[in-house]
Coordinates of C-alpha atoms and ligand atoms in Angstrom, one line a residue:
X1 CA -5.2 147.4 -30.5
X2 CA -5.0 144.8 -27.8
X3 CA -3.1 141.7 -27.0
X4 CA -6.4 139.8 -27.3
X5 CA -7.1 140.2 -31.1
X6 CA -6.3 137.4 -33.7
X7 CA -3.4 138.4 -35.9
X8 CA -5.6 139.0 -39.2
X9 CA -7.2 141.7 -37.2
X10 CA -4.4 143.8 -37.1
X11 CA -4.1 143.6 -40.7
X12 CA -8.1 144.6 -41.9
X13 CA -9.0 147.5 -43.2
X14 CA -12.9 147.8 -42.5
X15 CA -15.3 149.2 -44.7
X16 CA -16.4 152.9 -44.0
X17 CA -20.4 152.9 -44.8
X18 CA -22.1 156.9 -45.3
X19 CA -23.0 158.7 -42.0
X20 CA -26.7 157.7 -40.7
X21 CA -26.8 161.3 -39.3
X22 CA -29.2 161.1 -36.0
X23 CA -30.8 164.4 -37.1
X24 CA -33.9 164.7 -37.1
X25 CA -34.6 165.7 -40.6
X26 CA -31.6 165.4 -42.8
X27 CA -31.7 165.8 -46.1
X28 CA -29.7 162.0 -46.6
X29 CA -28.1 161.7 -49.9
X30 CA -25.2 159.9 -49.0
X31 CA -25.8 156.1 -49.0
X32 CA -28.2 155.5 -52.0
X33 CA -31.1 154.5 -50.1
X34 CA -34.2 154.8 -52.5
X35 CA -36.3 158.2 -51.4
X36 CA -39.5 156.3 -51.9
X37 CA -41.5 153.5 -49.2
X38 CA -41.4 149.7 -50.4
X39 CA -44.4 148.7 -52.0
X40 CA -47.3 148.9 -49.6
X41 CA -47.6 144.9 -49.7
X42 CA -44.4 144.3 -47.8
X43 CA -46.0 145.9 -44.6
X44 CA -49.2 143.5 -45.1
X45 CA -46.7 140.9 -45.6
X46 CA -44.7 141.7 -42.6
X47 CA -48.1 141.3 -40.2
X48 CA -49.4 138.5 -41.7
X49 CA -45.9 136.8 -40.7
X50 CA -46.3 138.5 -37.5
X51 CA -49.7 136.9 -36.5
X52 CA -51.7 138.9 -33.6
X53 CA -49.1 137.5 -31.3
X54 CA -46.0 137.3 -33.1
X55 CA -45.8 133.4 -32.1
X56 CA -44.0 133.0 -35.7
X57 CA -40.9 134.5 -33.9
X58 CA -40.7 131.5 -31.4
X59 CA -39.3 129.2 -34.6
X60 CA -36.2 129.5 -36.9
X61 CA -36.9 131.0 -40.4
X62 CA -36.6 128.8 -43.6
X63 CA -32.6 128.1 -43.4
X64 CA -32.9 128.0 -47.7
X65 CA -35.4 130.6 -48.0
X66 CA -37.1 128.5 -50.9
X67 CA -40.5 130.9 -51.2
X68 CA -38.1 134.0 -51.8
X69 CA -35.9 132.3 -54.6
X70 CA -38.9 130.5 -56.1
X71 CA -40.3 134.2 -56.4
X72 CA -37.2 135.6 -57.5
X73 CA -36.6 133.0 -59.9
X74 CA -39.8 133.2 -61.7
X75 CA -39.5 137.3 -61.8
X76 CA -36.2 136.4 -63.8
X77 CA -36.9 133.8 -65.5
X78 CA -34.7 131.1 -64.0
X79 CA -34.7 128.3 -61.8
X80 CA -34.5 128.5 -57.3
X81 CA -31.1 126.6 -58.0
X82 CA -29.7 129.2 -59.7
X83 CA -30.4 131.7 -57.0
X84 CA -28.4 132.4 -54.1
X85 CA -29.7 134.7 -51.3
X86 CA -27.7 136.2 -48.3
X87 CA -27.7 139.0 -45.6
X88 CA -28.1 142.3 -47.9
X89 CA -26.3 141.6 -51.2
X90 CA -22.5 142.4 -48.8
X91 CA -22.7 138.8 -47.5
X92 CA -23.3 137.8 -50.5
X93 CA -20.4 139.5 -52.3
X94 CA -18.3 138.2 -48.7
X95 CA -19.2 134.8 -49.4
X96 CA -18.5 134.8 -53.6
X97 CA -14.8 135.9 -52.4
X98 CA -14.3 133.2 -50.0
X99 CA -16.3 130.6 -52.0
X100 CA -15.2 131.6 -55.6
X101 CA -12.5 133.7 -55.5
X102 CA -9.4 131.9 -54.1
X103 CA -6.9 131.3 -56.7
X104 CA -3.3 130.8 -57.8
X105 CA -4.2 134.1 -60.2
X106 CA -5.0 137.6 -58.4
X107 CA -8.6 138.7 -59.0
X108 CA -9.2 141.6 -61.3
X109 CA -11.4 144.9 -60.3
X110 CA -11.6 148.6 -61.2
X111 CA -9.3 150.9 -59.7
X112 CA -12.5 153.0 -58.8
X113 CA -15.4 151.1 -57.2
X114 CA -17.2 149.9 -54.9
X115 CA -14.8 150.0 -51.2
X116 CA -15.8 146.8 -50.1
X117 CA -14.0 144.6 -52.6
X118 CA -10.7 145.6 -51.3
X119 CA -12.1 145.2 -47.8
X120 CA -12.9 141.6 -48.6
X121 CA -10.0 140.6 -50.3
X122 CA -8.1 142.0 -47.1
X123 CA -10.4 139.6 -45.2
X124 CA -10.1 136.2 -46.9
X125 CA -6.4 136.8 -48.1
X126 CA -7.5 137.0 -51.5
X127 CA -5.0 138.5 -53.7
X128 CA -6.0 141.2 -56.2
X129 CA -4.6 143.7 -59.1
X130 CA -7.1 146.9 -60.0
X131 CA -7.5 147.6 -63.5
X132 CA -7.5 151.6 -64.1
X133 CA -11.2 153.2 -65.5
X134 CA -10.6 155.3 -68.5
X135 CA -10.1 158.9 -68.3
X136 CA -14.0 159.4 -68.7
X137 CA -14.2 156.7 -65.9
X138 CA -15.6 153.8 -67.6
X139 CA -14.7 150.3 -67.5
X140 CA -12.8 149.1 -69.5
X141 CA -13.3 145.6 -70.2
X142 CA -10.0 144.5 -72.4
X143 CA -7.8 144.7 -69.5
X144 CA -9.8 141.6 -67.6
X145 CA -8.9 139.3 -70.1
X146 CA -4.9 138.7 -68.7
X147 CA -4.6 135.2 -66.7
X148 CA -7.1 135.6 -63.5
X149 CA -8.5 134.5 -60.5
X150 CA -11.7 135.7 -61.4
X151 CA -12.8 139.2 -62.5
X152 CA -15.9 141.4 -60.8
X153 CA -16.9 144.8 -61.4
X154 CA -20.5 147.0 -60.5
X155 CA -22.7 147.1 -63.5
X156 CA -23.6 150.5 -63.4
X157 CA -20.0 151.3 -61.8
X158 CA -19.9 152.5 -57.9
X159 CA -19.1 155.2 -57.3
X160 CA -19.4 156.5 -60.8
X161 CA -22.7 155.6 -61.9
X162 CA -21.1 154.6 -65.6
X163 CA -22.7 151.5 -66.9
X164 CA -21.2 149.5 -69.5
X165 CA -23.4 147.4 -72.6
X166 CA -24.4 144.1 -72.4
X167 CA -22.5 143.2 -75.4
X168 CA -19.2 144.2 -73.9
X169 CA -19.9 142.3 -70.8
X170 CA -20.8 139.1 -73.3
X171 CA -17.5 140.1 -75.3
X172 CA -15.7 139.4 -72.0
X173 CA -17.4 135.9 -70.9
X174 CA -16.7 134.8 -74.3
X175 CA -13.1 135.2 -74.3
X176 CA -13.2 134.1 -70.7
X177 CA -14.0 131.1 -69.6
X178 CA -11.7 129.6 -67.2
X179 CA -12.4 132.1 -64.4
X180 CA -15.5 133.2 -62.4
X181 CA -16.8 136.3 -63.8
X182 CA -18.9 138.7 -60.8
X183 CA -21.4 141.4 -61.9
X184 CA -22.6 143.0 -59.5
X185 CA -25.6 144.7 -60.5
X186 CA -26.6 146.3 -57.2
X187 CA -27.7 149.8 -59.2
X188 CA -29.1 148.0 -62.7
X189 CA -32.7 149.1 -62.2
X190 CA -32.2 152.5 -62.8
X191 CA -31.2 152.3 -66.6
X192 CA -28.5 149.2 -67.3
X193 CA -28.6 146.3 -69.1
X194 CA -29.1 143.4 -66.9
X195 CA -26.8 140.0 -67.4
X196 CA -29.1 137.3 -65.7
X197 CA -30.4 136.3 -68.7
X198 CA -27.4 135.1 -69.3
X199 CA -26.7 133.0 -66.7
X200 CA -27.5 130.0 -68.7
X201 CA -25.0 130.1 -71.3
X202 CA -22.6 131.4 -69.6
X203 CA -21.9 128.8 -66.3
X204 CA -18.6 131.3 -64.8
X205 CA -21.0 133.9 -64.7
X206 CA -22.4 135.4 -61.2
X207 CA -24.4 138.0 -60.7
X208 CA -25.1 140.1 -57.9
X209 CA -28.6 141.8 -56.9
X210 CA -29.7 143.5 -53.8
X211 CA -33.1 144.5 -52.8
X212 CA -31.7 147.9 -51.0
X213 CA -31.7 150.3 -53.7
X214 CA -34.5 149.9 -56.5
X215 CA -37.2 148.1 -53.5
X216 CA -36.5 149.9 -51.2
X217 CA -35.3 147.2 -48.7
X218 CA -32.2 148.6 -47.5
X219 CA -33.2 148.0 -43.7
X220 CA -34.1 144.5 -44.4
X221 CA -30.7 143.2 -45.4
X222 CA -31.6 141.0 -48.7
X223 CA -29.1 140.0 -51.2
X224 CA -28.8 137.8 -53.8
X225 CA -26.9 135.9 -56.7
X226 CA -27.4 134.2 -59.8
X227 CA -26.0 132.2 -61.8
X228 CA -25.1 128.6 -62.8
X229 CA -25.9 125.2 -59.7
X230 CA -22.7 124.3 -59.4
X231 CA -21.9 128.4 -58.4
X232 CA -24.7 128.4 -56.2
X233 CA -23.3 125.3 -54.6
X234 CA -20.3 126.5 -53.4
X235 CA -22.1 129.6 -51.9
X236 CA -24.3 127.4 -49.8
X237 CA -21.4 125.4 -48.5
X238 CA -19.6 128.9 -46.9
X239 CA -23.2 130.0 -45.9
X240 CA -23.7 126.8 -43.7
X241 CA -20.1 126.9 -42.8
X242 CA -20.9 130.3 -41.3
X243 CA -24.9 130.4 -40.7
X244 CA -27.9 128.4 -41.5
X245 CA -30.4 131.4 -41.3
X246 CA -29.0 134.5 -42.8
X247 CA -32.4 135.8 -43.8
X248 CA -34.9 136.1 -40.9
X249 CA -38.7 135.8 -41.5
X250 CA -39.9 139.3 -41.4
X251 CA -37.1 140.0 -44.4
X252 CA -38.4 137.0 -46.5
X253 CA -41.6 137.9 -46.2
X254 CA -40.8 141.5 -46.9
X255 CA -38.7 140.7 -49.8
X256 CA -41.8 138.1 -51.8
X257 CA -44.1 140.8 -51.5
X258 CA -41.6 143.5 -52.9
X259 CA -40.6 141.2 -55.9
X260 CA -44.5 140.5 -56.3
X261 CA -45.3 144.1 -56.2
X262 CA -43.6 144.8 -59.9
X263 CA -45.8 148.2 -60.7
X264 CA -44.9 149.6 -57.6
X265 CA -41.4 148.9 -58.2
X266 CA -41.2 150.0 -61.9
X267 CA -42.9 153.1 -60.6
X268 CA -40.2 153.9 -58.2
X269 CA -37.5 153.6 -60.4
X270 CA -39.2 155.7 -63.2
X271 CA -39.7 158.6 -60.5
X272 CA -35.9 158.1 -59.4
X273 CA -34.6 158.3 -63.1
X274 CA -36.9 161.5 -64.1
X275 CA -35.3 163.4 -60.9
X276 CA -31.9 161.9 -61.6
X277 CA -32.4 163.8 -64.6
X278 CA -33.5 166.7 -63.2
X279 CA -30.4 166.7 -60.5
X280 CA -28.0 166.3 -63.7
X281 CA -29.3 169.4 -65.5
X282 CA -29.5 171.3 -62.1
X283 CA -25.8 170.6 -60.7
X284 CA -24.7 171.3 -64.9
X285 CA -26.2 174.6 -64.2
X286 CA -24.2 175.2 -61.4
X287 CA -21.0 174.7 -63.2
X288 CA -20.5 171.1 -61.9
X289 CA -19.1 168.4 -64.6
X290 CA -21.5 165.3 -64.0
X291 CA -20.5 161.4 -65.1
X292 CA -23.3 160.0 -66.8
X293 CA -25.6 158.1 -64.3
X294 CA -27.8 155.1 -65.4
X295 CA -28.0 154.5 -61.1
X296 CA -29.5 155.9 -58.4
X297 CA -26.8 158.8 -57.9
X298 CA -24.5 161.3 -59.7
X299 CA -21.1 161.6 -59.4
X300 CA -19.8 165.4 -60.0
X301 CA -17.2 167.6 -59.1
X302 CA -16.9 171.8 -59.7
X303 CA -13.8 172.9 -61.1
X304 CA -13.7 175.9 -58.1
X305 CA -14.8 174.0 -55.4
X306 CA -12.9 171.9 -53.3
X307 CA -15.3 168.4 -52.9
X308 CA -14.5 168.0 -49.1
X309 CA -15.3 171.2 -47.9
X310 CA -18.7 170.8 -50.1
X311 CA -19.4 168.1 -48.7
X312 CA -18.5 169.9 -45.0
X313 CA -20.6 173.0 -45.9
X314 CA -23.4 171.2 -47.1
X315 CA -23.3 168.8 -44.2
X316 CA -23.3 171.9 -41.7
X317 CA -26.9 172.7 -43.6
X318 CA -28.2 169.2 -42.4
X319 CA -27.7 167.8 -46.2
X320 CA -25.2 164.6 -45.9
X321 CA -23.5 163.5 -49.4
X322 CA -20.9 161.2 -49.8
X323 CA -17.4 162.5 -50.2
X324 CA -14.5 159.8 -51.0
X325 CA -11.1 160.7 -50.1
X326 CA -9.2 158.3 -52.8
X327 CA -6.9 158.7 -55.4
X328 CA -8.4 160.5 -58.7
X329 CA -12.0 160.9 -57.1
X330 CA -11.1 163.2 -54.3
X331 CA -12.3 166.1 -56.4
X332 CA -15.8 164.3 -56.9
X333 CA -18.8 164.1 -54.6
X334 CA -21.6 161.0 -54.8
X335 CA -25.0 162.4 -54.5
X336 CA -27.7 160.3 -54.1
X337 CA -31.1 161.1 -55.8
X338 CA -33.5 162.1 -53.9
X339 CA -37.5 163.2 -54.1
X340 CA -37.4 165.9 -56.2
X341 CA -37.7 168.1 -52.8
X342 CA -34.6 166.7 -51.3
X343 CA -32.8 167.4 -54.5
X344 CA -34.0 171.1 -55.1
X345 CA -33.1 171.5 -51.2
X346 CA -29.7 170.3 -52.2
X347 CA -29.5 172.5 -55.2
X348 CA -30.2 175.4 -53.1
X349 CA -27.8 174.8 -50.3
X350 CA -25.1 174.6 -53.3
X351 CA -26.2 178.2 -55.0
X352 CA -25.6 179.6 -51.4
X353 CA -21.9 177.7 -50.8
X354 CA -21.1 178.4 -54.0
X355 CA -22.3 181.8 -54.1
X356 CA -21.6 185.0 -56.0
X357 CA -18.7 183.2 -58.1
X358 CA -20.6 181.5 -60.0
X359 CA -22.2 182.7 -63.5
Ligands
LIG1 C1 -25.2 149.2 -52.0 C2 -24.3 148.2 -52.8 C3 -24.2 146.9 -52.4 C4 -24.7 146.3 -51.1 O1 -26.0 146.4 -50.9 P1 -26.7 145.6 -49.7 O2 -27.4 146.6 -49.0 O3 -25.6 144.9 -48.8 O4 -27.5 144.6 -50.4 C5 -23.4 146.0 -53.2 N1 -22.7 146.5 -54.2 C6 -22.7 147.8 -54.6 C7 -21.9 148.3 -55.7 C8 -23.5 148.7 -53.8 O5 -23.4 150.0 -54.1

């Protein structure tokens, strides 16, 4: 605390990101970074921006990124002016509350999700009212349709991994369409329906992708958002209200080439899903319950093991998951899936915590 800080400081509650542990060789399943390299293409595309001399770096990056969205558009099937891109997907959520989510109404999102939402709505003063998961933790999409400022929930779920079906998320824009409707589908690669192709018939629907997760791009920072102009519109005017050049050259470069690269891509996710799979049935054995995943983690908890000092054992083994200390999830931890290595190491270190008391 100091004297010197503006009021609203006082009054945030920052967002906690997972641990980058500054061991050497962690085992890191706590953020959801993907286990495998981005395609090969984005470090030819990364030199080629360089030059020999890296005289490129002398001049501002595209302020409107128009290569990247082109490319992104055309990979979904849109057009650039439906397509938003910002700082790692974050900014891009930062900027939908501030741009879109004002009201008179509160906005509406799960009681369980992603932390930054709140964290937001703390930021821009945006008023909001949870809406509980079921008891099997999914959404559940009836209770978004009371009077609104706008409704947005992850497609799959975070921290969950639950994803819900198109047609339910189509149920809801048809009943609603007086209020912007926010998908963010940061984890929809790895076995959920996406929503983009519905951006056209639908002009209050948003949604949100990242290239951190299924490409790999996490250390690049590039987010994005789709949906109708006249939403896109409105997220450019905060983004030059706050700064021209979000994305810098090497991560539009990097990002083309990853969206161009769609084999490499498809082949990562496959590998993540097939281990996902594999981590399910593995943790099961162990007497874990496990959510249904369709993203890049699982969400489980063990009926004789207190989650935290999991997490704590686990961590004093040099394996780091992801341990939320909220209401109805404090039992639960978020594991990211790894190689198939990193998950078997994982498995192991949980036989030994665990112990004689199981079987
Ligand atoms: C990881 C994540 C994001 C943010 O990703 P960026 O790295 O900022 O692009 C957004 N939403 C959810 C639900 C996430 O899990």
């Amino acid at each position: 605390m100091s004297r010197f800080w503006s009021d609203i400081v006082h009054r945030l509650k920052p967002y906690v990101p997972g641990e980058q542990p500054v061991h050497t060789n962690p085992v890191k399943l706590n953020t959801n970074e993907n286990p495998y390299p981005p395609s090969p293409r984005v470090l030819d595309a990364i030199r080629h921006e360089l030059g020999e001399t890296a005289d490129t770096l002398r001049r501002y990056p595209d302020p409107t990124a128009l290569r990247l969205r082109e490319t992104v558009a055309r990979y979904h099937g849109i057009h650039a002016g439906q397509v938003f891109v910002g700082n790692g997907s974050d900014e891009v959520l930062a900027h939908v509350f501030q741009a879109l989510l004002k009201h008179e109404h509160p906005i509406l999102f799960p009681d369980i999700t992603y932390s930054f939402y709140p964290t937001y709505a703390r930021l821009y003063d945006v008023e909001y009212r949870t809406i509980a998961l079921d008891e099997a933790f999914a959404v559940r999409l009836d209770g978004y349709a009371a009077p609104n400022g706008g409704v947005l929930f992850p497609n799959p779920n975070a921290p969950t991994g639950r994803a819900l079906p198109l047609t339910e998320i189509e149920r809801l824009l048809e009943r609603k369409t007086e209020s912007v409707v926010v998908v963010d589908e940061a984890y929809v690669d790895f076995g959920a329906e996406s929503a983009v192709g519905l951006i056209d018939r639908y002009p209050n629907l948003l949604v949100v992708h990242t290239a951190s997760k299924a490409r790999s791009l996490a250390g690049m920072r590039v987010g994005f958002a789709f949906g109708d102009a006249t939403l896109i519109d409105a997220l450019n005017r905060v983004k030059d209200s706050f700064n021209s050049y979000p994305l810098d050259r090497l991560a539009q470069a990097a990002a083309i080439a990853a969206y161009e690269d769609d084999a490499w891509f498809r082949d990562s996710c496959r590998k993540v899903i097939a281990s996902r799979e594999r981590l399910s049935a593995g943790l099961t054995a162990l007497g874990f319950e496990v959510v249904p995943s369709a993203a890049n983690f699982v969400f489980a908890r063990h009926e004789g093991h207190d989650a935290a000092a999991l997490a704590t054992r686990l961590r004093e083994k040099a394996i780091f998951v992801r341990h939320f200390n909220a209401p109805r999830i404090d039992q639960h931890l978020r594991i990211s899936v790894g190689t198939d290595a990193e998950c078997d190491a994982l498995l192991d270190a949980l036989r030994d915590v665990i112990g004689g008391q199981v079987g």
